[in-house]
Tab-separated table of C-alpha atoms in Angstrom:
chain	number	residue	atom	x	y	z
Y	1	UNK	CA	-37.294	-52.519	-57.690
Y	2	UNK	CA	-38.028	-50.809	-54.383
Y	3	UNK	CA	-35.356	-49.667	-51.983
Y	4	UNK	CA	-36.689	-49.399	-48.406
Y	5	UNK	CA	-34.741	-47.857	-45.535
Y	6	UNK	CA	-32.498	-48.832	-43.814
Y	7	UNK	CA	-30.081	-49.556	-46.708
Y	8	UNK	CA	-31.543	-52.220	-48.989
Y	9	UNK	CA	-30.134	-55.681	-49.637
Y	10	UNK	CA	-31.234	-55.593	-53.296
Y	11	UNK	CA	-30.401	-52.894	-55.804
Y	12	UNK	CA	-31.464	-52.797	-59.450
Y	13	UNK	CA	-28.728	-53.295	-61.984
Y	14	UNK	CA	-28.287	-52.827	-65.694
Y	15	UNK	CA	-26.622	-55.824	-67.231
Y	16	UNK	CA	-26.711	-59.541	-66.497
Y	17	UNK	CA	-23.420	-60.758	-65.075
Y	18	UNK	CA	-21.873	-57.292	-64.858
Y	19	UNK	CA	-19.721	-56.991	-61.723
Y	20	UNK	CA	-20.129	-53.587	-60.128
Y	21	UNK	CA	-17.558	-54.042	-57.382
Y	22	UNK	CA	-15.687	-57.100	-56.288
Y	23	UNK	CA	-13.161	-57.802	-53.566
Y	24	UNK	CA	-13.044	-61.577	-53.100
Y	25	UNK	CA	-9.972	-61.418	-50.894
Y	26	UNK	CA	-11.965	-59.282	-48.468
Y	27	UNK	CA	-15.005	-61.583	-48.497
Y	28	UNK	CA	-17.698	-59.375	-50.047
Y	29	UNK	CA	-18.839	-58.122	-53.424
Y	30	UNK	CA	-21.588	-56.338	-55.330
Y	31	UNK	CA	-22.821	-58.023	-58.490
Y	32	UNK	CA	-25.803	-58.640	-60.725
Y	33	UNK	CA	-27.378	-62.008	-60.232
Y	34	UNK	CA	-30.702	-62.353	-62.050
Y	35	UNK	CA	-33.109	-60.773	-64.454
Y	36	UNK	CA	-36.652	-60.003	-63.331
Y	37	UNK	CA	-39.639	-61.056	-65.504
Y	38	UNK	CA	-40.289	-57.437	-66.471
Y	39	UNK	CA	-36.796	-57.115	-67.925
Y	40	UNK	CA	-35.111	-55.290	-65.064
Y	41	UNK	CA	-31.838	-56.757	-63.853
Y	42	UNK	CA	-31.300	-57.336	-60.167
Y	43	UNK	CA	-28.049	-56.399	-58.436
Y	44	UNK	CA	-27.335	-58.221	-55.213
Y	45	UNK	CA	-25.026	-56.871	-52.542
Y	46	UNK	CA	-23.209	-59.598	-50.648
Y	47	UNK	CA	-22.026	-57.742	-47.573
Y	48	UNK	CA	-20.770	-59.768	-44.602
Y	49	UNK	CA	-21.088	-57.999	-41.272
Y	50	UNK	CA	-18.045	-57.680	-39.021
Y	51	UNK	CA	-19.504	-60.404	-36.830
Y	52	UNK	CA	-19.381	-62.846	-39.772
Y	53	UNK	CA	-15.720	-62.364	-40.631
Y	54	UNK	CA	-15.197	-66.015	-39.642
Y	55	UNK	CA	-16.564	-66.963	-43.064
Y	56	UNK	CA	-13.379	-66.104	-44.921
Y	57	UNK	CA	-10.885	-68.753	-46.054
Y	58	UNK	CA	-8.185	-67.866	-43.586
Y	59	UNK	CA	-10.556	-68.204	-40.646
Y	60	UNK	CA	-11.834	-71.555	-41.904
Y	61	UNK	CA	-8.254	-72.814	-42.198
Y	62	UNK	CA	-7.463	-71.571	-38.720
Y	63	UNK	CA	-10.526	-73.336	-37.334
Y	64	UNK	CA	-9.423	-76.569	-39.018
Y	65	UNK	CA	-5.964	-76.182	-37.520
Y	66	UNK	CA	-7.460	-75.544	-34.103
Y	67	UNK	CA	-9.463	-78.754	-34.482
Y	68	UNK	CA	-6.307	-80.674	-35.308
Y	69	UNK	CA	-4.499	-79.144	-32.348
Y	70	UNK	CA	-7.377	-80.214	-30.113
Y	71	UNK	CA	-7.195	-83.771	-31.476
Y	72	UNK	CA	-3.445	-83.910	-30.881
Y	73	UNK	CA	-3.935	-82.560	-27.370
Y	74	UNK	CA	-6.546	-85.215	-26.570
Y	75	UNK	CA	-4.317	-87.966	-27.992
Y	76	UNK	CA	-1.427	-86.746	-25.852
Y	77	UNK	CA	-3.626	-86.813	-22.742
Y	78	UNK	CA	-4.715	-90.410	-23.425
Y	79	UNK	CA	-1.131	-91.409	-24.131
Y	80	UNK	CA	0.070	-89.767	-20.928
Y	81	UNK	CA	-2.512	-91.595	-18.795
Y	82	UNK	CA	-1.788	-94.953	-20.402
Y	83	UNK	CA	1.974	-94.496	-20.141
Y	84	UNK	CA	1.750	-93.616	-16.459
Y	85	UNK	CA	-0.362	-96.717	-15.775
Y	86	UNK	CA	1.959	-99.012	-17.738
Y	87	UNK	CA	5.054	-97.508	-16.141
Y	88	UNK	CA	3.737	-98.360	-12.698
Y	89	UNK	CA	3.153	-101.949	-13.879
Y	90	UNK	CA	6.659	-102.276	-15.371
Y	91	UNK	CA	8.202	-101.019	-12.146
Y	92	UNK	CA	6.344	-103.657	-10.139
Y	93	UNK	CA	7.499	-106.329	-12.631
Y	94	UNK	CA	11.075	-105.172	-12.239
Y	95	UNK	CA	11.132	-106.373	-8.622
Y	96	UNK	CA	9.656	-109.740	-9.647
Y	97	UNK	CA	12.225	-110.254	-12.425
Y	98	UNK	CA	15.099	-109.507	-10.078
Y	99	UNK	CA	13.753	-112.106	-7.637
Y	100	UNK	CA	13.507	-114.667	-10.424
Y	101	UNK	CA	17.008	-113.905	-11.599
Y	102	UNK	CA	18.369	-114.462	-8.090
Y	103	UNK	CA	16.488	-117.797	-7.722
Y	104	UNK	CA	17.757	-119.054	-11.080
Y	105	UNK	CA	21.353	-118.165	-10.233
Y	106	UNK	CA	21.088	-119.979	-6.870
Y	107	UNK	CA	19.600	-123.131	-8.414
Y	108	UNK	CA	22.918	-124.102	-10.068
Y	109	UNK	CA	21.143	-126.207	-12.706
Y	110	UNK	CA	19.003	-128.264	-10.299
Y	111	UNK	CA	15.477	-127.452	-9.113
Y	112	UNK	CA	13.191	-129.247	-6.762
Y	113	UNK	CA	9.581	-129.833	-7.737
Y	114	UNK	CA	8.504	-127.239	-5.234
Y	115	UNK	CA	10.970	-124.658	-6.522
Y	116	UNK	CA	9.969	-125.381	-10.096
Y	117	UNK	CA	6.291	-124.769	-9.288
Y	118	UNK	CA	7.134	-121.507	-7.541
Y	119	UNK	CA	9.092	-120.315	-10.623
Y	120	UNK	CA	6.214	-121.347	-12.861
Y	121	UNK	CA	3.777	-119.318	-10.775
Y	122	UNK	CA	6.082	-116.327	-10.873
Y	123	UNK	CA	6.495	-116.621	-14.636
Y	124	UNK	CA	2.715	-116.577	-15.079
Y	125	UNK	CA	2.710	-113.180	-13.379
Y	126	UNK	CA	4.998	-111.904	-16.115
Y	127	UNK	CA	2.708	-112.939	-18.982
Y	128	UNK	CA	0.868	-109.551	-19.163
Y	129	UNK	CA	4.211	-107.836	-19.599
Y	130	UNK	CA	4.293	-108.981	-23.225
Y	131	UNK	CA	1.113	-107.056	-24.114
Y	132	UNK	CA	2.344	-104.011	-22.213
Y	133	UNK	CA	5.539	-103.988	-24.243
Y	134	UNK	CA	3.511	-104.317	-27.437
Y	135	UNK	CA	1.467	-101.318	-26.324
Y	136	UNK	CA	4.708	-99.426	-25.790
Y	137	UNK	CA	5.651	-100.170	-29.394
Y	138	UNK	CA	2.269	-98.867	-30.587
Y	139	UNK	CA	2.620	-95.780	-28.401
Y	140	UNK	CA	6.015	-95.160	-29.923
Y	141	UNK	CA	4.423	-95.159	-33.372
Y	142	UNK	CA	1.721	-92.799	-32.063
Y	143	UNK	CA	4.376	-90.434	-30.775
Y	144	UNK	CA	6.064	-90.430	-34.191
Y	145	UNK	CA	2.709	-89.672	-35.868
Y	146	UNK	CA	1.879	-86.904	-33.397
Y	147	UNK	CA	5.315	-85.389	-33.894
Y	148	UNK	CA	4.680	-85.303	-37.655
Y	149	UNK	CA	1.265	-83.706	-37.132
Y	150	UNK	CA	2.763	-81.048	-34.894
Y	151	UNK	CA	5.406	-80.356	-37.545
Y	152	UNK	CA	2.703	-79.964	-40.212
Y	153	UNK	CA	0.653	-77.717	-37.943
Y	154	UNK	CA	3.672	-75.544	-37.314
Y	155	UNK	CA	4.282	-75.207	-41.043
Y	156	UNK	CA	0.642	-74.292	-41.711
Y	157	UNK	CA	0.578	-71.732	-38.924
Y	158	UNK	CA	3.848	-70.270	-40.163
Y	159	UNK	CA	2.355	-69.894	-43.662
Y	160	UNK	CA	-0.720	-68.139	-42.276
Y	161	UNK	CA	1.432	-65.942	-40.082
Y	162	UNK	CA	3.563	-65.017	-43.084
Y	163	UNK	CA	0.406	-64.001	-44.962
Y	164	UNK	CA	-1.439	-62.267	-42.134
Y	165	UNK	CA	1.224	-61.570	-39.572
Y	166	UNK	CA	2.049	-58.184	-41.042
Y	167	UNK	CA	-1.323	-56.983	-39.845
Y	168	UNK	CA	-1.808	-56.590	-36.114
Y	169	UNK	CA	-5.263	-56.243	-34.620
Y	170	UNK	CA	-5.345	-52.471	-35.077
Y	171	UNK	CA	-4.158	-52.752	-38.687
Y	172	UNK	CA	-6.801	-55.367	-39.435
Y	173	UNK	CA	-9.426	-53.172	-37.768
Y	174	UNK	CA	-8.371	-50.230	-39.953
Y	175	UNK	CA	-8.579	-52.424	-43.042
Y	176	UNK	CA	-12.105	-53.513	-42.087
Y	177	UNK	CA	-13.168	-49.902	-41.508
Y	178	UNK	CA	-11.662	-48.841	-44.836
Y	179	UNK	CA	-13.531	-51.638	-46.596
Y	180	UNK	CA	-16.755	-50.642	-44.865
Y	181	UNK	CA	-16.249	-47.053	-46.011
Y	182	UNK	CA	-15.651	-48.182	-49.616
Y	183	UNK	CA	-18.706	-50.409	-49.524
Y	184	UNK	CA	-20.822	-47.707	-47.892
Y	185	UNK	CA	-19.856	-45.204	-50.593
Y	186	UNK	CA	-20.559	-47.721	-53.346
Y	187	UNK	CA	-23.895	-48.787	-51.879
Y	188	UNK	CA	-24.928	-45.168	-51.378
Y	189	UNK	CA	-24.149	-44.322	-54.988
Y	190	UNK	CA	-26.063	-47.328	-56.246
Y	191	UNK	CA	-28.863	-46.730	-53.751
Y	192	UNK	CA	-29.793	-43.232	-54.927
Y	193	UNK	CA	-33.208	-43.003	-56.468
Y	194	UNK	CA	-36.475	-41.175	-56.781
Y	195	UNK	CA	-38.669	-40.769	-53.714
Y	196	UNK	CA	-41.842	-42.807	-54.127
Y	197	UNK	CA	-43.068	-43.329	-50.590
Y	198	UNK	CA	-42.873	-42.214	-46.972
Y	199	UNK	CA	-43.672	-44.646	-44.160
Y	200	UNK	CA	-45.974	-44.133	-41.227
Y	201	UNK	CA	-44.461	-41.972	-38.481
Y	202	UNK	CA	-42.400	-43.442	-35.660
Y	203	UNK	CA	-42.599	-41.265	-32.559
Y	204	UNK	CA	-39.277	-41.424	-30.739
Y	205	UNK	CA	-39.995	-38.974	-27.935
Y	206	UNK	CA	-42.191	-36.051	-26.874
Y	207	UNK	CA	-39.870	-33.372	-25.503
Y	208	UNK	CA	-39.510	-29.619	-25.641
Y	209	UNK	CA	-41.576	-26.794	-27.104
Y	210	UNK	CA	-43.645	-26.671	-30.259
Y	211	UNK	CA	-40.610	-25.801	-32.414
Y	212	UNK	CA	-37.095	-27.253	-32.513
Y	213	UNK	CA	-34.747	-29.669	-34.225
Y	214	UNK	CA	-32.983	-32.932	-33.491
Y	215	UNK	CA	-30.513	-34.920	-35.571
Y	216	UNK	CA	-27.660	-37.414	-35.800
Y	217	UNK	CA	-24.379	-37.002	-37.671
Y	218	UNK	CA	-24.894	-38.009	-41.292
Y	219	UNK	CA	-21.187	-38.842	-41.695
Y	220	UNK	CA	-20.569	-40.702	-38.439
Y	221	UNK	CA	-19.639	-44.417	-38.476
Y	222	UNK	CA	-22.391	-46.878	-37.625
Y	223	UNK	CA	-21.081	-47.298	-34.063
Y	224	UNK	CA	-21.619	-43.570	-33.379
Y	225	UNK	CA	-25.300	-43.057	-32.544
Y	226	UNK	CA	-25.117	-39.683	-30.788
Y	227	UNK	CA	-28.180	-37.459	-30.947
Y	228	UNK	CA	-28.198	-33.645	-30.872
Y	229	UNK	CA	-31.195	-31.706	-29.574
Y	230	UNK	CA	-31.938	-27.972	-30.030
Y	231	UNK	CA	-35.177	-26.646	-28.552
Y	232	UNK	CA	-36.748	-23.458	-29.935
Y	233	UNK	CA	-36.392	-21.523	-33.189
Y	234	UNK	CA	-34.603	-18.287	-32.306
Y	235	UNK	CA	-31.953	-16.861	-29.952
Y	236	UNK	CA	-31.119	-20.344	-28.618
Y	237	UNK	CA	-27.544	-21.304	-27.734
Y	238	UNK	CA	-27.874	-24.567	-25.798
Y	239	UNK	CA	-27.260	-27.833	-27.698
Y	240	UNK	CA	-27.686	-31.139	-25.870
Y	241	UNK	CA	-25.589	-34.094	-27.058
Y	242	UNK	CA	-26.915	-37.514	-26.035
Y	243	UNK	CA	-24.593	-40.509	-26.161
Y	244	UNK	CA	-27.072	-42.810	-27.937
Y	245	UNK	CA	-30.619	-42.795	-29.270
Y	246	UNK	CA	-31.610	-44.889	-26.266
Y	247	UNK	CA	-30.187	-42.247	-23.947
Y	248	UNK	CA	-32.111	-39.571	-25.842
Y	249	UNK	CA	-35.346	-41.505	-25.385
Y	250	UNK	CA	-34.663	-41.852	-21.642
Y	251	UNK	CA	-33.294	-38.316	-21.254
Y	252	UNK	CA	-29.981	-39.458	-19.758
Y	253	UNK	CA	-26.213	-39.437	-20.459
Y	254	UNK	CA	-25.924	-36.092	-22.227
Y	255	UNK	CA	-23.546	-33.161	-22.281
Y	256	UNK	CA	-24.277	-29.523	-23.072
Y	257	UNK	CA	-22.693	-27.278	-25.697
Y	258	UNK	CA	-23.173	-23.525	-25.365
Y	259	UNK	CA	-22.852	-21.913	-28.780
Y	260	UNK	CA	-20.879	-18.646	-28.920
Y	261	UNK	CA	-23.582	-17.117	-31.171
Y	262	UNK	CA	-27.353	-17.792	-31.034
Y	263	UNK	CA	-29.201	-19.570	-33.807
Y	264	UNK	CA	-32.192	-18.670	-35.955
Y	265	UNK	CA	-34.750	-21.140	-37.316
Y	266	UNK	CA	-34.653	-24.926	-37.100
Y	267	UNK	CA	-32.730	-25.763	-40.268
Y	268	UNK	CA	-29.555	-26.912	-38.523
Y	269	UNK	CA	-27.580	-30.000	-39.517
Y	270	UNK	CA	-24.710	-32.020	-38.002
Y	271	UNK	CA	-22.172	-33.094	-40.607
Y	272	UNK	CA	-18.846	-34.807	-39.941
Y	273	UNK	CA	-18.590	-33.696	-36.323
Y	274	UNK	CA	-19.703	-30.086	-36.827
Y	275	UNK	CA	-22.973	-28.188	-36.467
Y	276	UNK	CA	-23.995	-25.917	-39.350
Y	277	UNK	CA	-26.537	-23.240	-38.437
Y	278	UNK	CA	-27.808	-19.742	-39.247
Y	279	UNK	CA	-26.590	-17.014	-36.893
Y	280	UNK	CA	-29.504	-15.081	-35.395
Y	281	UNK	CA	-30.506	-11.838	-37.192
Y	282	UNK	CA	-28.018	-12.385	-40.036
Y	283	UNK	CA	-27.433	-14.389	-43.203
Y	284	UNK	CA	-24.239	-15.817	-41.708
Y	285	UNK	CA	-23.591	-19.567	-41.806
Y	286	UNK	CA	-21.710	-20.834	-38.732
Y	287	UNK	CA	-19.700	-24.059	-38.546
Y	288	UNK	CA	-19.295	-25.097	-34.918
Y	289	UNK	CA	-17.015	-28.043	-34.115
Y	290	UNK	CA	-18.292	-30.149	-31.202
Y	291	UNK	CA	-15.022	-31.758	-30.125
Y	292	UNK	CA	-13.032	-28.521	-29.915
Y	293	UNK	CA	-16.103	-26.520	-28.835
Y	294	UNK	CA	-15.153	-23.754	-31.211
Y	295	UNK	CA	-16.317	-22.020	-34.402
Y	296	UNK	CA	-14.153	-23.264	-37.271
Y	297	UNK	CA	-15.516	-20.892	-39.911
Y	298	UNK	CA	-18.434	-18.536	-40.548
Y	299	UNK	CA	-19.462	-16.845	-43.776
Y	300	UNK	CA	-22.328	-14.769	-45.148
Y	301	UNK	CA	-24.548	-16.431	-47.728
Y	302	UNK	CA	-24.664	-13.813	-50.523
Y	303	UNK	CA	-28.068	-12.189	-50.856
Y	304	UNK	CA	-29.834	-14.671	-48.588
Y	305	UNK	CA	-32.893	-13.353	-46.778
Y	306	UNK	CA	-33.056	-13.617	-42.991
Y	307	UNK	CA	-35.072	-12.573	-39.938
Y	308	UNK	CA	-38.391	-13.907	-41.331
Y	309	UNK	CA	-37.952	-12.247	-44.730
Y	310	UNK	CA	-38.408	-15.493	-46.682
Y	311	UNK	CA	-39.385	-18.240	-44.217
Y	312	UNK	CA	-41.331	-21.427	-44.808
Y	313	UNK	CA	-45.102	-21.187	-44.431
Y	314	UNK	CA	-44.915	-21.698	-40.665
Y	315	UNK	CA	-42.537	-18.729	-40.106
Y	316	UNK	CA	-40.156	-19.255	-37.201
Y	317	UNK	CA	-37.097	-17.497	-38.736
Y	318	UNK	CA	-36.819	-20.448	-41.128
Y	319	UNK	CA	-35.217	-18.335	-43.883
Y	320	UNK	CA	-32.152	-20.573	-44.166
Y	321	UNK	CA	-32.292	-24.378	-44.114
Y	322	UNK	CA	-29.159	-26.546	-44.189
Y	323	UNK	CA	-29.256	-30.122	-45.436
Y	324	UNK	CA	-26.984	-33.088	-46.115
Y	325	UNK	CA	-27.621	-35.870	-48.611
Y	326	UNK	CA	-25.501	-38.531	-50.328
Y	327	UNK	CA	-23.528	-35.885	-52.231
Y	328	UNK	CA	-22.755	-33.369	-49.481
Y	329	UNK	CA	-23.837	-30.130	-47.797
Y	330	UNK	CA	-26.625	-27.896	-49.126
Y	331	UNK	CA	-28.301	-24.604	-48.222
Y	332	UNK	CA	-31.917	-23.799	-49.100
Y	333	UNK	CA	-32.911	-20.137	-48.911
Y	334	UNK	CA	-34.273	-17.230	-50.959
Y	335	UNK	CA	-32.951	-13.913	-52.246
Y	336	UNK	CA	-34.623	-10.728	-53.440
Y	337	UNK	CA	-33.041	-11.316	-56.822
Y	338	UNK	CA	-34.927	-14.633	-57.069
Y	339	UNK	CA	-38.229	-12.963	-56.183
Y	340	UNK	CA	-38.840	-15.171	-53.155
Y	341	UNK	CA	-38.350	-18.436	-55.006
Y	342	UNK	CA	-36.371	-21.236	-53.368
Y	343	UNK	CA	-32.649	-21.243	-54.150
Y	344	UNK	CA	-30.610	-24.420	-53.671
Y	345	UNK	CA	-26.846	-23.999	-53.196
Y	346	UNK	CA	-24.161	-26.622	-52.837
Y	347	UNK	CA	-21.720	-25.520	-50.099
Y	348	UNK	CA	-18.093	-26.414	-49.512
Y	349	UNK	CA	-18.209	-27.851	-45.963
Y	350	UNK	CA	-14.695	-26.589	-45.182
Y	351	UNK	CA	-14.952	-22.982	-46.373
Y	352	UNK	CA	-18.767	-22.556	-46.578
Y	353	UNK	CA	-18.327	-21.036	-50.029
Y	354	UNK	CA	-21.093	-21.555	-52.565
Y	355	UNK	CA	-20.024	-24.131	-55.145
Y	356	UNK	CA	-23.110	-23.822	-57.361
Y	357	UNK	CA	-26.685	-22.535	-57.095
Y	358	UNK	CA	-30.046	-23.372	-58.704
Y	359	UNK	CA	-33.238	-21.293	-58.836
Y	360	UNK	CA	-36.093	-23.774	-58.416
Y	361	UNK	CA	-38.904	-21.355	-59.277
Y	362	UNK	CA	-40.959	-22.534	-56.285
Y	363	UNK	CA	-42.094	-19.791	-53.849
Y	364	UNK	CA	-40.597	-20.473	-50.438
Y	365	UNK	CA	-43.501	-19.013	-48.456
Y	366	UNK	CA	-45.749	-21.653	-50.090
Y	367	UNK	CA	-43.535	-24.483	-48.873
Y	368	UNK	CA	-44.172	-26.223	-45.574
Y	369	UNK	CA	-40.685	-27.762	-45.347
Y	370	UNK	CA	-38.050	-29.225	-47.678
Y	371	UNK	CA	-35.321	-31.888	-47.744
Y	372	UNK	CA	-32.647	-33.202	-50.121
Y	373	UNK	CA	-32.231	-36.820	-51.302
Y	374	UNK	CA	-29.618	-37.729	-53.928
Y	375	UNK	CA	-29.327	-34.177	-55.244
Y	376	UNK	CA	-33.101	-33.733	-55.518
Y	377	UNK	CA	-34.925	-31.093	-53.468
Y	378	UNK	CA	-38.326	-32.309	-52.248
Y	379	UNK	CA	-40.823	-29.690	-51.018
Y	380	UNK	CA	-43.979	-30.226	-48.981
Y	381	UNK	CA	-47.048	-28.130	-49.706
Y	382	UNK	CA	-47.862	-27.528	-46.048
Y	383	UNK	CA	-46.608	-27.905	-42.494
Y	384	UNK	CA	-50.103	-28.798	-41.243
Y	385	UNK	CA	-52.303	-31.902	-41.390
Y	386	UNK	CA	-52.828	-33.256	-44.909
Y	387	UNK	CA	-49.356	-32.262	-46.048
Y	388	UNK	CA	-47.660	-34.178	-48.862
Y	389	UNK	CA	-44.451	-34.023	-50.890
Y	390	UNK	CA	-45.671	-31.831	-53.705
Y	391	UNK	CA	-42.648	-30.617	-55.683
Y	392	UNK	CA	-39.258	-32.019	-56.708
Y	393	UNK	CA	-36.322	-30.154	-58.213
Y	394	UNK	CA	-33.514	-32.184	-59.881
Y	395	UNK	CA	-30.150	-30.414	-59.628
Y	396	UNK	CA	-28.468	-32.814	-62.064
Y	397	UNK	CA	-30.784	-31.733	-64.899
Y	398	UNK	CA	-31.958	-28.334	-63.554
Y	399	UNK	CA	-35.544	-29.504	-64.023
Y	400	UNK	CA	-38.577	-29.983	-61.803
Y	401	UNK	CA	-41.809	-31.909	-61.546
Y	402	UNK	CA	-44.881	-31.913	-59.349
Y	403	UNK	CA	-45.266	-34.991	-57.198
Y	404	UNK	CA	-47.917	-36.543	-54.993
Y	405	UNK	CA	-46.257	-38.437	-52.135
Y	406	UNK	CA	-48.476	-38.334	-49.035
Y	407	UNK	CA	-47.234	-38.756	-45.500
Y	408	UNK	CA	-49.035	-38.806	-42.180
Y	409	UNK	CA	-48.561	-35.529	-40.269
Y	410	UNK	CA	-49.562	-37.097	-36.971
Y	411	UNK	CA	-49.227	-34.067	-34.683
Y	412	UNK	CA	-50.333	-31.465	-37.258
Y	413	UNK	CA	-47.437	-28.985	-37.082
Y	414	UNK	CA	-44.026	-29.800	-38.610
Y	415	UNK	CA	-41.308	-27.236	-37.914
Y	416	UNK	CA	-38.291	-29.302	-38.990
Y	417	UNK	CA	-37.914	-31.958	-41.691
Y	418	UNK	CA	-34.497	-33.358	-42.681
Y	419	UNK	CA	-33.224	-36.424	-44.506
Y	420	UNK	CA	-30.408	-38.523	-43.056
Y	421	UNK	CA	-28.608	-40.445	-45.859
Y	422	UNK	CA	-26.828	-42.754	-43.415
Y	423	UNK	CA	-30.118	-44.087	-42.078
Y	424	UNK	CA	-32.356	-43.415	-45.097
Y	425	UNK	CA	-34.827	-41.712	-42.779
Y	426	UNK	CA	-36.589	-38.366	-42.366
Y	427	UNK	CA	-36.113	-36.634	-39.006
Y	428	UNK	CA	-38.980	-34.336	-38.010
Y	429	UNK	CA	-39.950	-32.094	-35.124
Y	430	UNK	CA	-43.741	-32.230	-35.014
Y	431	UNK	CA	-45.471	-30.086	-32.408
Y	432	UNK	CA	-43.044	-31.012	-29.617
Y	433	UNK	CA	-42.619	-34.620	-30.781
Y	434	UNK	CA	-39.441	-36.070	-32.281
Y	435	UNK	CA	-40.548	-38.322	-35.132
Y	436	UNK	CA	-38.902	-40.551	-37.770
Y	437	UNK	CA	-40.134	-41.613	-41.220
Y	438	UNK	CA	-38.538	-44.243	-43.438
Y	439	UNK	CA	-38.441	-43.529	-47.163
Y	440	UNK	CA	-38.802	-45.676	-50.264
Y	441	UNK	CA	-36.652	-44.901	-53.291
Y	442	UNK	CA	-36.955	-46.209	-56.839
Y	443	UNK	CA	-33.784	-46.561	-58.856
Y	444	UNK	CA	-33.220	-47.558	-62.482
Y	445	UNK	CA	-29.697	-47.866	-63.863
Y	446	UNK	CA	-29.222	-47.370	-67.588
Y	447	UNK	CA	-27.765	-50.076	-69.806
Y	448	UNK	CA	-24.532	-48.102	-69.903
Y	449	UNK	CA	-24.214	-48.580	-66.178
Y	450	UNK	CA	-24.550	-44.922	-65.219
Y	451	UNK	CA	-27.128	-44.212	-62.497
């Protein structure tokens, strides 16, 4: 089962009929639905978008009630028009009946032939009054029926209000966002897998010098599409923040952040509203918060080489490379103790302390670039044309393997390569071009249900 980016609609599963996550009252669920001919089970994610919230039961009931209200409203309009017309007729008949009453009282029991004919003619004018009165009786029954319908509608609306009325718009919006977060976390966990393919490059823009980095926040909600741009690989302090990807492409609607300390390399990453970067001419990690425009924390990475001691093959002060994948924040670097081999460390994003480290055994100077997906470090064998993903290190098993995943290095000089788990895409800076690659992951879940 192949998982293309952006996040896939189909995920492999382990057991027919096994429910992975279910929330029927919220209108979505993740579950297994079929078994493929080769024996693999398929897990389908049923995920309604916010724009399709009208599919839930409460919304359907409300739409039905609105239809009934519209029918009652139309019936009332028809009744009002007919009643007004008939009322005008009855008022005109009232004058005629009073005239007849006066003539009959004056006759005193005797009528001439002429008078009798006149009364007969007048009486014929009253004949339609009978049907009008019958219509009034029918309209009375209609009013009783409409009154009952309105009473039923009021009861139904009261029941819905009792069920949903505790949640105002903002509360409902928070519930939707919380559900999206739960679903996103679940889908990400299920969506982890082994890299098997990289798409053709998508050139977003050509801007800046030969070296640099650009990125989006890996933890931002889907509505937040800000782009950060950092030109150059050493002594830079200026970070441009574009409001959207479209604005970045057009070079408009941006603000500037001036970092208190310059950066080194291009291995920066934006994670949960903060920029993580290597302070120039040091092994210090800096966490800069964009909203407050301040450094929240900075800490030395023990033993990490810097100042072109252990860079990637292209140089550029790329000694320290920060990454974010589905499981959190990572640092890739080298120490003298590890004899120049790549070290992968999991960092606490709040304190920048090292949680755990792995020695991959792969010489960093032989690596073109590297990125993390699902706790696996992938290393390219070159930053030039003909590069491919050549090496993979699995932190969950502390093991490695050599791979052969080609990708098209269109502009022949990659100086930044980072994975974004939110978008399942690789961000690259390629010889002054900002480029995207989609990735393909393969995932098999064991029969025990553990990925």
